[in-house]
Amino acid sequence: MVRPIIQMGNPLLRAPAQPIEAGDDTSINELITDLFDTAAATKGVGIAAPQIGVSLQVIVIASGPNARYPDAPVCDPFAVINPVIQWMSGETEKDWEGCLSIPEIRGLVTRSKRIKVLGRISPAKEPVILEYEGFAARIFQHEMDHLQGKLFIDRVESTLDLVTEQEYAIIRAAKDSSS
Ligand code: NI
């Protein structure tokens, strides 16, 4: 079921999410289905449970090119339960991000290029180490921030790195024509 997405200003987006206890599978599967449906309906490349008002440690990665992210790499949507960052590269890169909970704004955010995450990929029972780089590593870091009550606007180096969607479209068009 597609769920409404709460937006910046709602205190639930600023609260740390709770870990999922073993054995809760039926309600968690329903939550994950709702996150898949909501990400697809809103063209999100990722979504975290707090964004639909559920303060639990579940994120969904649903990367694929769409109107909001034309260059996103394709992967089958998957959910990660209780993800914990094990390692982040000191090497970083700065790139554009948006957020379904902050409509009409994009920001340039510095993130680690590569990360290792310990998490349980639903429906598996045991956590595994996941390694990501580039855009996928960025999505992970963004979604895991949601589990700590952090938003991408907290991570911009300067407010000059925040732009509206309209100006972002102009920046992108200029970049595409020069590359
Ligand atoms: Ni977000």
mmCIF file of C-alpha atoms and ligand atoms in Angstrom:
data_model
loop_
_atom_site.group_PDB
_atom_site.id
_atom_site.type_symbol
_atom_site.label_atom_id
_atom_site.label_comp_id
_atom_site.label_asym_id
_atom_site.label_seq_id
_atom_site.Cartn_x
_atom_site.Cartn_y
_atom_site.Cartn_z
ATOM 1 C CA MET A 1 0.000 0.000 0.000
ATOM 2 C CA VAL A 2 1.283 3.474 -0.896
ATOM 3 C CA ARG A 3 1.648 5.468 2.330
ATOM 4 C CA PRO A 4 1.780 9.247 2.753
ATOM 5 C CA ILE A 5 5.317 10.601 3.168
ATOM 6 C CA ILE A 6 5.883 12.899 6.118
ATOM 7 C CA GLN A 7 7.853 16.049 5.452
ATOM 8 C CA MET A 8 10.554 18.118 7.097
ATOM 9 C CA GLY A 9 9.157 19.746 10.216
ATOM 10 C CA ASN A 10 7.500 16.544 11.392
ATOM 11 C CA PRO A 11 9.322 15.511 14.606
ATOM 12 C CA LEU A 12 9.246 11.826 13.560
ATOM 13 C CA LEU A 13 11.871 12.657 10.908
ATOM 14 C CA ARG A 14 14.170 13.869 13.686
ATOM 15 C CA ALA A 15 13.769 10.917 16.060
ATOM 16 C CA PRO A 16 16.205 7.974 16.163
ATOM 17 C CA ALA A 17 14.478 4.819 14.835
ATOM 18 C CA GLN A 18 14.233 1.669 16.961
ATOM 19 C CA PRO A 19 15.905 -1.624 15.980
ATOM 20 C CA ILE A 20 13.645 -4.472 14.838
ATOM 21 C CA GLU A 21 13.482 -7.410 17.232
ATOM 22 C CA ALA A 22 13.692 -10.961 15.854
ATOM 23 C CA GLY A 23 10.299 -12.636 15.383
ATOM 24 C CA ASP A 24 8.325 -9.598 14.245
ATOM 25 C CA ASP A 25 8.268 -10.841 10.646
ATOM 26 C CA THR A 26 4.593 -10.487 9.664
ATOM 27 C CA SER A 27 4.253 -6.806 10.511
ATOM 28 C CA ILE A 28 7.755 -6.085 9.145
ATOM 29 C CA ASN A 29 6.942 -7.745 5.810
ATOM 30 C CA GLU A 30 3.876 -5.543 5.541
ATOM 31 C CA LEU A 31 5.981 -2.464 6.332
ATOM 32 C CA ILE A 32 8.540 -3.449 3.668
ATOM 33 C CA THR A 33 5.803 -3.974 1.052
ATOM 34 C CA ASP A 34 4.454 -0.511 1.864
ATOM 35 C CA LEU A 35 7.966 0.977 1.531
ATOM 36 C CA PHE A 36 8.430 -0.713 -1.885
ATOM 37 C CA ASP A 37 5.017 0.547 -3.056
ATOM 38 C CA THR A 38 5.628 4.063 -1.765
ATOM 39 C CA ALA A 39 9.136 4.315 -3.289
ATOM 40 C CA ALA A 40 7.767 3.159 -6.667
ATOM 41 C CA ALA A 41 4.810 5.550 -6.586
ATOM 42 C CA THR A 42 6.958 8.554 -5.665
ATOM 43 C CA LYS A 43 9.988 7.749 -7.870
ATOM 44 C CA GLY A 44 12.267 7.469 -4.869
ATOM 45 C CA VAL A 45 15.597 5.626 -5.252
ATOM 46 C CA GLY A 46 15.438 4.868 -1.559
ATOM 47 C CA ILE A 47 13.149 5.316 1.397
ATOM 48 C CA ALA A 48 13.431 4.825 5.145
ATOM 49 C CA ALA A 49 10.600 3.715 7.446
ATOM 50 C CA PRO A 50 10.560 6.993 9.440
ATOM 51 C CA GLN A 51 9.527 8.753 6.214
ATOM 52 C CA ILE A 52 6.164 6.990 6.375
ATOM 53 C CA GLY A 53 5.933 7.761 10.082
ATOM 54 C CA VAL A 54 7.235 4.383 11.323
ATOM 55 C CA SER A 55 10.187 4.826 13.664
ATOM 56 C CA LEU A 56 11.869 1.483 12.947
ATOM 57 C CA GLN A 57 15.265 0.651 11.444
ATOM 58 C CA VAL A 58 14.271 -0.433 7.938
ATOM 59 C CA ILE A 59 15.471 1.083 4.688
ATOM 60 C CA VAL A 60 14.609 0.241 1.108
ATOM 61 C CA ILE A 61 16.999 0.731 -1.797
ATOM 62 C CA ALA A 62 15.118 0.928 -5.092
ATOM 63 C CA SER A 63 17.608 2.465 -7.467
ATOM 64 C CA GLY A 64 16.740 2.818 -11.140
ATOM 65 C CA PRO A 65 16.651 5.682 -13.636
ATOM 66 C CA ASN A 66 13.521 7.825 -13.405
ATOM 67 C CA ALA A 67 12.475 11.417 -13.908
ATOM 68 C CA ARG A 68 13.916 12.469 -10.512
ATOM 69 C CA TYR A 69 17.228 10.556 -10.971
ATOM 70 C CA PRO A 70 17.905 9.943 -14.692
ATOM 71 C CA ASP A 71 21.408 8.518 -14.053
ATOM 72 C CA ALA A 72 20.560 6.149 -11.189
ATOM 73 C CA PRO A 73 21.941 2.618 -11.630
ATOM 74 C CA VAL A 74 19.400 -0.213 -11.835
ATOM 75 C CA CYS A 75 18.907 -2.716 -9.021
ATOM 76 C CA ASP A 76 15.970 -4.819 -7.848
ATOM 77 C CA PRO A 77 14.431 -3.138 -4.813
ATOM 78 C CA PHE A 78 15.569 -4.649 -1.542
ATOM 79 C CA ALA A 79 15.040 -3.928 2.146
ATOM 80 C CA VAL A 80 17.722 -3.846 4.818
ATOM 81 C CA ILE A 81 16.790 -4.316 8.467
ATOM 82 C CA ASN A 82 18.883 -2.863 11.327
ATOM 83 C CA PRO A 83 21.713 -1.621 9.078
ATOM 84 C CA VAL A 84 24.916 -0.513 10.819
ATOM 85 C CA ILE A 85 27.838 1.133 9.036
ATOM 86 C CA GLN A 86 30.986 -0.920 9.647
ATOM 87 C CA TRP A 87 33.408 1.156 7.631
ATOM 88 C CA MET A 88 33.365 4.266 5.426
ATOM 89 C CA SER A 89 36.145 5.304 3.071
ATOM 90 C CA GLY A 90 38.045 8.457 3.913
ATOM 91 C CA GLU A 91 37.811 9.211 0.219
ATOM 92 C CA THR A 92 34.675 11.257 -0.367
ATOM 93 C CA GLU A 93 32.762 12.768 -3.254
ATOM 94 C CA LYS A 94 30.287 15.601 -3.507
ATOM 95 C CA ASP A 95 27.088 15.119 -5.514
ATOM 96 C CA TRP A 96 23.449 16.128 -5.653
ATOM 97 C CA GLU A 97 20.787 14.640 -3.420
ATOM 98 C CA GLY A 98 17.104 15.140 -2.942
ATOM 99 C CA CYS A 99 14.664 13.683 -0.449
ATOM 100 C CA LEU A 100 10.993 12.741 -0.664
ATOM 101 C CA SER A 101 10.543 14.427 2.717
ATOM 102 C CA ILE A 102 12.055 17.712 1.458
ATOM 103 C CA PRO A 103 10.248 18.302 -1.838
ATOM 104 C CA GLU A 104 11.521 20.817 -4.394
ATOM 105 C CA ILE A 105 15.020 21.123 -2.854
ATOM 106 C CA ARG A 106 18.320 19.597 -3.949
ATOM 107 C CA GLY A 107 21.651 19.859 -2.233
ATOM 108 C CA LEU A 108 25.305 19.068 -2.870
ATOM 109 C CA VAL A 109 26.350 16.591 -0.190
ATOM 110 C CA THR A 110 29.779 15.134 0.580
ATOM 111 C CA ARG A 111 29.640 11.369 1.217
ATOM 112 C CA SER A 112 32.146 8.546 1.540
ATOM 113 C CA LYS A 113 32.790 6.902 -1.814
ATOM 114 C CA ARG A 114 32.678 3.370 -0.415
ATOM 115 C CA ILE A 115 31.008 1.836 2.629
ATOM 116 C CA LYS A 116 30.594 -1.489 4.376
ATOM 117 C CA VAL A 117 27.275 -2.061 6.113
ATOM 118 C CA LEU A 118 26.208 -4.878 8.418
ATOM 119 C CA GLY A 119 22.498 -5.554 7.926
ATOM 120 C CA ARG A 120 19.838 -8.175 7.370
ATOM 121 C CA ILE A 121 18.456 -8.241 3.835
ATOM 122 C CA SER A 122 14.813 -9.197 4.235
ATOM 123 C CA PRO A 123 13.654 -12.024 4.234
ATOM 124 C CA ALA A 124 17.039 -13.498 5.322
ATOM 125 C CA LYS A 125 17.379 -14.140 9.055
ATOM 126 C CA GLU A 126 21.081 -13.424 9.483
ATOM 127 C CA PRO A 127 22.899 -10.135 8.975
ATOM 128 C CA VAL A 128 25.575 -9.956 6.295
ATOM 129 C CA ILE A 129 28.263 -7.467 5.343
ATOM 130 C CA LEU A 130 27.236 -5.404 2.305
ATOM 131 C CA GLU A 131 29.719 -3.337 0.294
ATOM 132 C CA TYR A 132 28.716 -0.428 -1.898
ATOM 133 C CA GLU A 133 30.381 2.327 -3.838
ATOM 134 C CA GLY A 134 29.399 5.430 -5.751
ATOM 135 C CA PHE A 135 25.709 6.261 -6.078
ATOM 136 C CA ALA A 136 24.571 3.132 -4.195
ATOM 137 C CA ALA A 137 26.878 3.999 -1.262
ATOM 138 C CA ARG A 138 25.405 7.502 -1.329
ATOM 139 C CA ILE A 139 21.805 6.215 -1.195
ATOM 140 C CA PHE A 140 22.734 3.974 1.736
ATOM 141 C CA GLN A 141 24.310 6.828 3.670
ATOM 142 C CA HIS A 142 21.300 9.069 2.977
ATOM 143 C CA GLU A 143 18.759 6.421 4.048
ATOM 144 C CA MET A 144 20.763 5.414 7.124
ATOM 145 C CA ASP A 145 20.869 9.068 8.152
ATOM 146 C CA HIS A 146 17.046 8.948 8.274
ATOM 147 C CA LEU A 147 17.340 6.212 10.939
ATOM 148 C CA GLN A 148 19.351 8.665 13.078
ATOM 149 C CA GLY A 149 16.937 11.560 12.553
ATOM 150 C CA LYS A 150 19.334 13.293 10.166
ATOM 151 C CA LEU A 151 18.443 14.920 6.826
ATOM 152 C CA PHE A 152 20.690 15.740 3.878
ATOM 153 C CA ILE A 153 20.318 19.466 4.489
ATOM 154 C CA ASP A 154 22.215 18.905 7.784
ATOM 155 C CA ARG A 155 25.184 17.702 5.729
ATOM 156 C CA VAL A 156 25.615 20.468 3.165
ATOM 157 C CA GLU A 157 28.819 22.449 3.661
ATOM 158 C CA SER A 158 27.102 25.728 2.881
ATOM 159 C CA THR A 159 23.560 26.924 2.309
ATOM 160 C CA LEU A 160 24.904 27.983 -1.114
ATOM 161 C CA ASP A 161 24.862 24.249 -1.942
ATOM 162 C CA LEU A 162 21.043 24.164 -1.671
ATOM 163 C CA VAL A 163 18.978 24.853 -4.801
ATOM 164 C CA THR A 164 15.358 24.569 -5.857
ATOM 165 C CA GLU A 165 14.239 21.845 -8.257
ATOM 166 C CA GLN A 166 13.734 24.463 -10.978
ATOM 167 C CA GLU A 167 17.333 25.706 -10.716
ATOM 168 C CA TYR A 168 18.606 22.129 -10.391
ATOM 169 C CA ALA A 169 17.035 21.347 -13.788
ATOM 170 C CA ILE A 170 18.969 24.284 -15.298
ATOM 171 C CA ILE A 171 22.247 23.139 -13.662
ATOM 172 C CA ARG A 172 21.723 19.585 -14.952
ATOM 173 C CA ALA A 173 20.908 20.745 -18.484
ATOM 174 C CA ALA A 174 24.089 22.847 -18.553
ATOM 175 C CA LYS A 175 26.142 19.897 -17.274
ATOM 176 C CA ASP A 176 24.627 17.495 -19.835
ATOM 177 C CA SER A 177 25.357 19.824 -22.732
ATOM 178 C CA SER A 178 28.981 20.311 -21.613
ATOM 179 C CA SER A 179 29.747 16.593 -21.129
HETATM 180 NI NI NI B 1 15.511 11.121 2.218
#
